[in-house]
Short mmCIF file of C-alpha atoms in Angstrom, two decimals:
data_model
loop_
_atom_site.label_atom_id
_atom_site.label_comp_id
_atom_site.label_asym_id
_atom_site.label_seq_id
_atom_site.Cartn_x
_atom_site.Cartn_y
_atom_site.Cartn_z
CA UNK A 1 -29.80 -42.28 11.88
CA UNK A 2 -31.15 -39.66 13.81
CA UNK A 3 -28.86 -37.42 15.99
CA UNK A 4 -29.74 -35.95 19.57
CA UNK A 5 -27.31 -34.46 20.51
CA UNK A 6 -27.02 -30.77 19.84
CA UNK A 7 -22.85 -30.96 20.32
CA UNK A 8 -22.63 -33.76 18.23
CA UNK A 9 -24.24 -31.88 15.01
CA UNK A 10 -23.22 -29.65 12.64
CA UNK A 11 -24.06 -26.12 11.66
CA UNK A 12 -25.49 -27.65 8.58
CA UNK A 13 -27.35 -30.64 10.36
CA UNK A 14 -28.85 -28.00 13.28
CA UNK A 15 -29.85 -25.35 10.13
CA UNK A 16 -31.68 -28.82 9.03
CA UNK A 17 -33.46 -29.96 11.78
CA UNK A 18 -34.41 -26.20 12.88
CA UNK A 19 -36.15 -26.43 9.64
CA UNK A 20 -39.36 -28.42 11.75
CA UNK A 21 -38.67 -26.26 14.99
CA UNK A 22 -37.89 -29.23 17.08
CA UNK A 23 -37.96 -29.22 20.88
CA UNK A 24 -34.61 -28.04 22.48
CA UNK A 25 -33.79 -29.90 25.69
CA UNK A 26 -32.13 -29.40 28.55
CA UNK A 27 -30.65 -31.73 31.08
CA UNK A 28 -30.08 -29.90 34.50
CA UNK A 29 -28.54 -31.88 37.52
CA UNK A 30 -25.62 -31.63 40.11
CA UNK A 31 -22.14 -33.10 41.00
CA UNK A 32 -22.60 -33.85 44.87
CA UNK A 33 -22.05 -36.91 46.88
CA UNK A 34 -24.75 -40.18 46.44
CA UNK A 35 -23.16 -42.42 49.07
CA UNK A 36 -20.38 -45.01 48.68
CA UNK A 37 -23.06 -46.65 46.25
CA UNK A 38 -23.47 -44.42 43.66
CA UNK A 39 -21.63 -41.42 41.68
CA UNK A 40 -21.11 -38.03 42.17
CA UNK A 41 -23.02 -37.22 38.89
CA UNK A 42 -25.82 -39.34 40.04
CA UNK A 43 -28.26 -36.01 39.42
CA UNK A 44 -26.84 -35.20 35.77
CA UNK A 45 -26.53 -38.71 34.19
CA UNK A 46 -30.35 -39.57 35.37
CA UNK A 47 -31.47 -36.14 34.16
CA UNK A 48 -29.60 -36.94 30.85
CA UNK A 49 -31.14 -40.82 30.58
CA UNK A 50 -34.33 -39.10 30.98
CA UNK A 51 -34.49 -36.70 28.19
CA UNK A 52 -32.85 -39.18 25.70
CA UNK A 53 -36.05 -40.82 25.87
CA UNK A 54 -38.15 -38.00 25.98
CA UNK A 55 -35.95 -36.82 23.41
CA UNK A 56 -36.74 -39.74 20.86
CA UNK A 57 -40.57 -39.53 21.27
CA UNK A 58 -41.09 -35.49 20.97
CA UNK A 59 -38.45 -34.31 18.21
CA UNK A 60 -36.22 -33.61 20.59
CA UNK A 61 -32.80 -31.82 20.23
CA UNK A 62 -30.59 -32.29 23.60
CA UNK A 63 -28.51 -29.38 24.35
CA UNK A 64 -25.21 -29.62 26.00
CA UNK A 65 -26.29 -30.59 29.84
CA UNK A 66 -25.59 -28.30 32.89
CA UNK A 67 -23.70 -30.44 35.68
CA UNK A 68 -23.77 -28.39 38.52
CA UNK A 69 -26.71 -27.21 41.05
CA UNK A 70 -26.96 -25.77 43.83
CA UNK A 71 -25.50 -28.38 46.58
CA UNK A 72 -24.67 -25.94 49.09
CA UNK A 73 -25.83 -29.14 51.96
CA UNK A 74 -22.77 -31.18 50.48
CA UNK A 75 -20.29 -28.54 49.94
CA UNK A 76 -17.87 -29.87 52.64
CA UNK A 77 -17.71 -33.78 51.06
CA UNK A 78 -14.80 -34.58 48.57
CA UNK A 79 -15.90 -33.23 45.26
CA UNK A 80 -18.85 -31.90 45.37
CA UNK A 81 -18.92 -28.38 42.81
CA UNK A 82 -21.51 -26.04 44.06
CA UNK A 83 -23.32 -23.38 42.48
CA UNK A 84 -25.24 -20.24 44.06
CA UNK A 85 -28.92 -20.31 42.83
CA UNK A 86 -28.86 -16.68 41.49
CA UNK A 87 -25.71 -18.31 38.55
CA UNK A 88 -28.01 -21.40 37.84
CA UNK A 89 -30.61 -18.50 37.38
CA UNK A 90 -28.85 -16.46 34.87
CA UNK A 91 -27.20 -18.92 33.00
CA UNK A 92 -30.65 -20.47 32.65
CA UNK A 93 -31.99 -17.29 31.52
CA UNK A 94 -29.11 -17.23 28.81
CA UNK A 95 -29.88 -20.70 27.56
CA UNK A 96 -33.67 -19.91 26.95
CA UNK A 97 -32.84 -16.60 24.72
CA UNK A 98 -30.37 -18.48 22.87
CA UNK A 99 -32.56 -21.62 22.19
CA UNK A 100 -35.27 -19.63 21.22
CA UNK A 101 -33.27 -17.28 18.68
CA UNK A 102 -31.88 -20.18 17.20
CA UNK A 103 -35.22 -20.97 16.27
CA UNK A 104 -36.17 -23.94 18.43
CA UNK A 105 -39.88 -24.65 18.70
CA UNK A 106 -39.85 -24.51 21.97
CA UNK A 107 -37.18 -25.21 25.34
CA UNK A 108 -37.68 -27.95 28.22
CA UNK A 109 -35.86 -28.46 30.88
CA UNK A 110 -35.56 -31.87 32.32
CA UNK A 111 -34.17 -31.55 35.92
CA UNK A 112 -32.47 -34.39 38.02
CA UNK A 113 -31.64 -32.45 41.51
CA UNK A 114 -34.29 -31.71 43.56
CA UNK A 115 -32.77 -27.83 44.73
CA UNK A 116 -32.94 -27.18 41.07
CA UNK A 117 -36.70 -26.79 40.73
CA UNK A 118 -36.88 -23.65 42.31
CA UNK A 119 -34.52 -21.75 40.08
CA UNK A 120 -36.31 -23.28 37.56
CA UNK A 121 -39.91 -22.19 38.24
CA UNK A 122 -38.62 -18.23 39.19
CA UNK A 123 -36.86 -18.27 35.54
CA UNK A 124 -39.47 -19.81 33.59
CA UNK A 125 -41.79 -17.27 35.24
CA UNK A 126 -40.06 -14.24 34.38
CA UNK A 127 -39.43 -14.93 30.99
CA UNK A 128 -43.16 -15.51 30.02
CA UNK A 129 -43.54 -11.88 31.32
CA UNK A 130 -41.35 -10.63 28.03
CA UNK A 131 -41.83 -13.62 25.58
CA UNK A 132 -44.22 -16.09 24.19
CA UNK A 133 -41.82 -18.67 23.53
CA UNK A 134 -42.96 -21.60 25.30
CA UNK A 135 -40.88 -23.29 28.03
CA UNK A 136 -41.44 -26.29 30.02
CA UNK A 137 -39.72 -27.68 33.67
CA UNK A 138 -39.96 -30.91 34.51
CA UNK A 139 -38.57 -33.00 37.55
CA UNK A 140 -40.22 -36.32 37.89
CA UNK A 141 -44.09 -35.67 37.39
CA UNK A 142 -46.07 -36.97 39.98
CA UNK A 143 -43.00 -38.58 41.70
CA UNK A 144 -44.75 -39.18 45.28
CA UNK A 145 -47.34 -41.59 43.68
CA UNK A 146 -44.89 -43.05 41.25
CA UNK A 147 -42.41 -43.86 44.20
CA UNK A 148 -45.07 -45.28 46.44
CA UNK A 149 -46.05 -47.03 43.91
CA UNK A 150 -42.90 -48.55 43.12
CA UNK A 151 -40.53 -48.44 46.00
CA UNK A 152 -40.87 -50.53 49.34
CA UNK A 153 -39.48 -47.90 52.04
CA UNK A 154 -40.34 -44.61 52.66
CA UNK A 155 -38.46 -41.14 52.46
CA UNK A 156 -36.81 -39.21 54.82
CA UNK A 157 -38.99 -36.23 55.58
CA UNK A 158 -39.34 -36.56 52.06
CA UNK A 159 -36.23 -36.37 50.87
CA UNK A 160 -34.63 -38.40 47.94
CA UNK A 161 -31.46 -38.94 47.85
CA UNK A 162 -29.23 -42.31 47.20
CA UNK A 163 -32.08 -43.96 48.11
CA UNK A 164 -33.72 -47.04 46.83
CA UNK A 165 -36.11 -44.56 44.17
CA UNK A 166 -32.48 -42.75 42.70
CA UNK A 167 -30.34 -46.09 43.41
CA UNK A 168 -33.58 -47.78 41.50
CA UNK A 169 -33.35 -45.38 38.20
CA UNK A 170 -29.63 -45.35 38.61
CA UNK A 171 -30.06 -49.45 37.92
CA UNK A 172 -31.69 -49.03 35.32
CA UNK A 173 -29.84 -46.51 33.04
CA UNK A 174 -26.54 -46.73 34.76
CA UNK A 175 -26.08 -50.15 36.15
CA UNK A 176 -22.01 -50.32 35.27
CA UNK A 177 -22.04 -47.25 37.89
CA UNK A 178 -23.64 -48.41 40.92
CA UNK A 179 -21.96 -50.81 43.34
CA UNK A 180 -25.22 -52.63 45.19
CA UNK A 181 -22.30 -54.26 47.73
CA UNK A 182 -22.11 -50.68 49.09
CA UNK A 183 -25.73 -49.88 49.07
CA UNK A 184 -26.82 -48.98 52.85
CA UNK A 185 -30.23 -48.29 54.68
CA UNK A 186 -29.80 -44.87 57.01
CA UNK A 187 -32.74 -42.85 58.00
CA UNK A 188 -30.84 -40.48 60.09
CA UNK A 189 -32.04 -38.15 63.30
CA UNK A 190 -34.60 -35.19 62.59
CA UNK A 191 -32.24 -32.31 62.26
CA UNK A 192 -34.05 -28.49 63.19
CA UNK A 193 -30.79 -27.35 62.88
CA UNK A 194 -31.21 -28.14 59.21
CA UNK A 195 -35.01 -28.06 58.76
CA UNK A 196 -34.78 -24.34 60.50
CA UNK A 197 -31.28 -23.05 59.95
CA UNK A 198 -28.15 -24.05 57.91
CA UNK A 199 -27.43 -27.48 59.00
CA UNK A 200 -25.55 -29.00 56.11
CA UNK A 201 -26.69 -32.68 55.36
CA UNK A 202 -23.16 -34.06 55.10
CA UNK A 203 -23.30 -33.39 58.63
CA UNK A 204 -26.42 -35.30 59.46
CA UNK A 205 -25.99 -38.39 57.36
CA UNK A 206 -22.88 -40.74 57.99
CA UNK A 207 -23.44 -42.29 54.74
CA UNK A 208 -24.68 -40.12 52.57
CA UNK A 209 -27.65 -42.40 52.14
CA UNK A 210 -31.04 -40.83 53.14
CA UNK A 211 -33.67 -43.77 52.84
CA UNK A 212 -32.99 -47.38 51.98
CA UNK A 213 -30.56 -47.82 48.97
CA UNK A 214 -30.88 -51.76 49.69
CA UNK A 215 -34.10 -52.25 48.29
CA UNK A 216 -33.61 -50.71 44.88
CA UNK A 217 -33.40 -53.09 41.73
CA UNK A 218 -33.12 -51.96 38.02
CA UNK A 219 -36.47 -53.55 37.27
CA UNK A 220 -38.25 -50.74 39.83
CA UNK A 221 -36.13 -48.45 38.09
CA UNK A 222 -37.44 -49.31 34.39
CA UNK A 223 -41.03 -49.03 35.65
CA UNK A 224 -41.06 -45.62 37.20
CA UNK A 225 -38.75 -44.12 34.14
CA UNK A 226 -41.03 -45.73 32.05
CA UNK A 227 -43.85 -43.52 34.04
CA UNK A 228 -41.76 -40.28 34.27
CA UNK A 229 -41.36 -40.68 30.04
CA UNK A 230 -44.71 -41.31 29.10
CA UNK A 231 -46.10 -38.03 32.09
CA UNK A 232 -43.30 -36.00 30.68
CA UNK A 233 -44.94 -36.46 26.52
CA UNK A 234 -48.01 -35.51 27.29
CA UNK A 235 -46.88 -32.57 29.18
CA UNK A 236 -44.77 -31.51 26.53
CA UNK A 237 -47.49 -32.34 24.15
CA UNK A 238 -49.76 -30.54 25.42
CA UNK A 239 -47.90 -27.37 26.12
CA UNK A 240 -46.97 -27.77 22.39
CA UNK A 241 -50.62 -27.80 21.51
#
């Protein structure tokens, strides 16, 4: 049977599999509030569904997954763990020498927070100034058409969060951990405050729920993961290539 999970190997099984310079992987996601619906590690378990299956179609090694983001927005809620983008930076920086002197083919990060993608684009871009070793980011590829697609309601300026498109995904990898009899529909007030200054979101949502988390159903879910999976191969593959 073949193993995933980087923590779950041996020296002697990771000398192995090194010996085809596999694709190290990286789950990347946050422990913040997802309304009275959902889990604080909403962000990190989706992130880690995802490259499980990207995982078994690419020779894929997962490494040990990063659980905390920058959620500066929800610092204030009951245990939320916060990180300052400049540590997500570094320690990302860290984890791409080390994968690539252990000898991994090449490193992609699979990202399930949305403020994530930024420290993930500066620190994918300065390493390629110093190294060849190949690196990949993903989010959800071409998540506006595959949630318009999919879901019934629309975003809130945008945003995703708790809504029927995460509650959706969370349905379908995670059902045991989502409580539907909680799921709420809030589109709250425009905030400038926030848009402009330092509004936090905890302060602007009474839920925590930012779009309609009623709608979602694990079958929606299946679809657009299915969707994210197959985007997320040929990305990899080709970036391989």
């Amino acid at each position: 049977m073949t193993k995933y999970l980087l923590a779950d190997m041996t020296r002697d099984e990771v000398e192995a599999r090194l010996s085809s310079t596999p694709i190290a992987i990286l789950p990347l996601g946050a422990t913040e509030q997802h309304g009275h619906h959902l889990p604080l590690g909403t962000d990190i378990q989706l992130a880690e569904a995802y490259a499980m299956r990207i995982a078994e179609r690419v020779d894929g090694v997962i490494l040990p997954s990063i659980p905390f983001g920058y959620s500066w927005v929800w610092q204030d809620l009951p245990g939320t763990i916060t990180v300052g983008h400049r540590t997500l930076e570094a320690l990302l920086a860290d984890v791409i020498e080390s994968a690539e002197r252990s000898g991994f083919g090449m490193l992609v990060l699979v990202d399930g927070h949305d403020s994530n993608k930024t420290s993930m684009k500066f620190v994918v871009r300065e390493y390629a100034a110093h190294s060849t070793f190949p690196v990949v980011r993903l989010f959800y590829p071409d998540l506006d058409d595959v949630r318009r697609s999919n879901c019934e309601s629309g975003t809130w300026h945008g945003m995703i969060h708790a809504c029927e498109f995460e509650t959706s995904l969370m349905l379908a990898s995670h059902p045991d951990l989502v409580d539907m009899t909680k799921a709420v529909r809030e589109y709250p007030d425009a905030s400038d405050a926030y848009e402009y200054g330092a509004e936090q979101l905890g302060n602007i949502s009474k839920s925590g729920v930012f779009g309609d988390a009623t709608l979602a159903t694990a079958a929606k879910g299946r679809v657009m993961l299915d969707r994210f999976v197959e985007d997320a191969v040929q990305i990899i593959n080709g970036a391989r290539r």
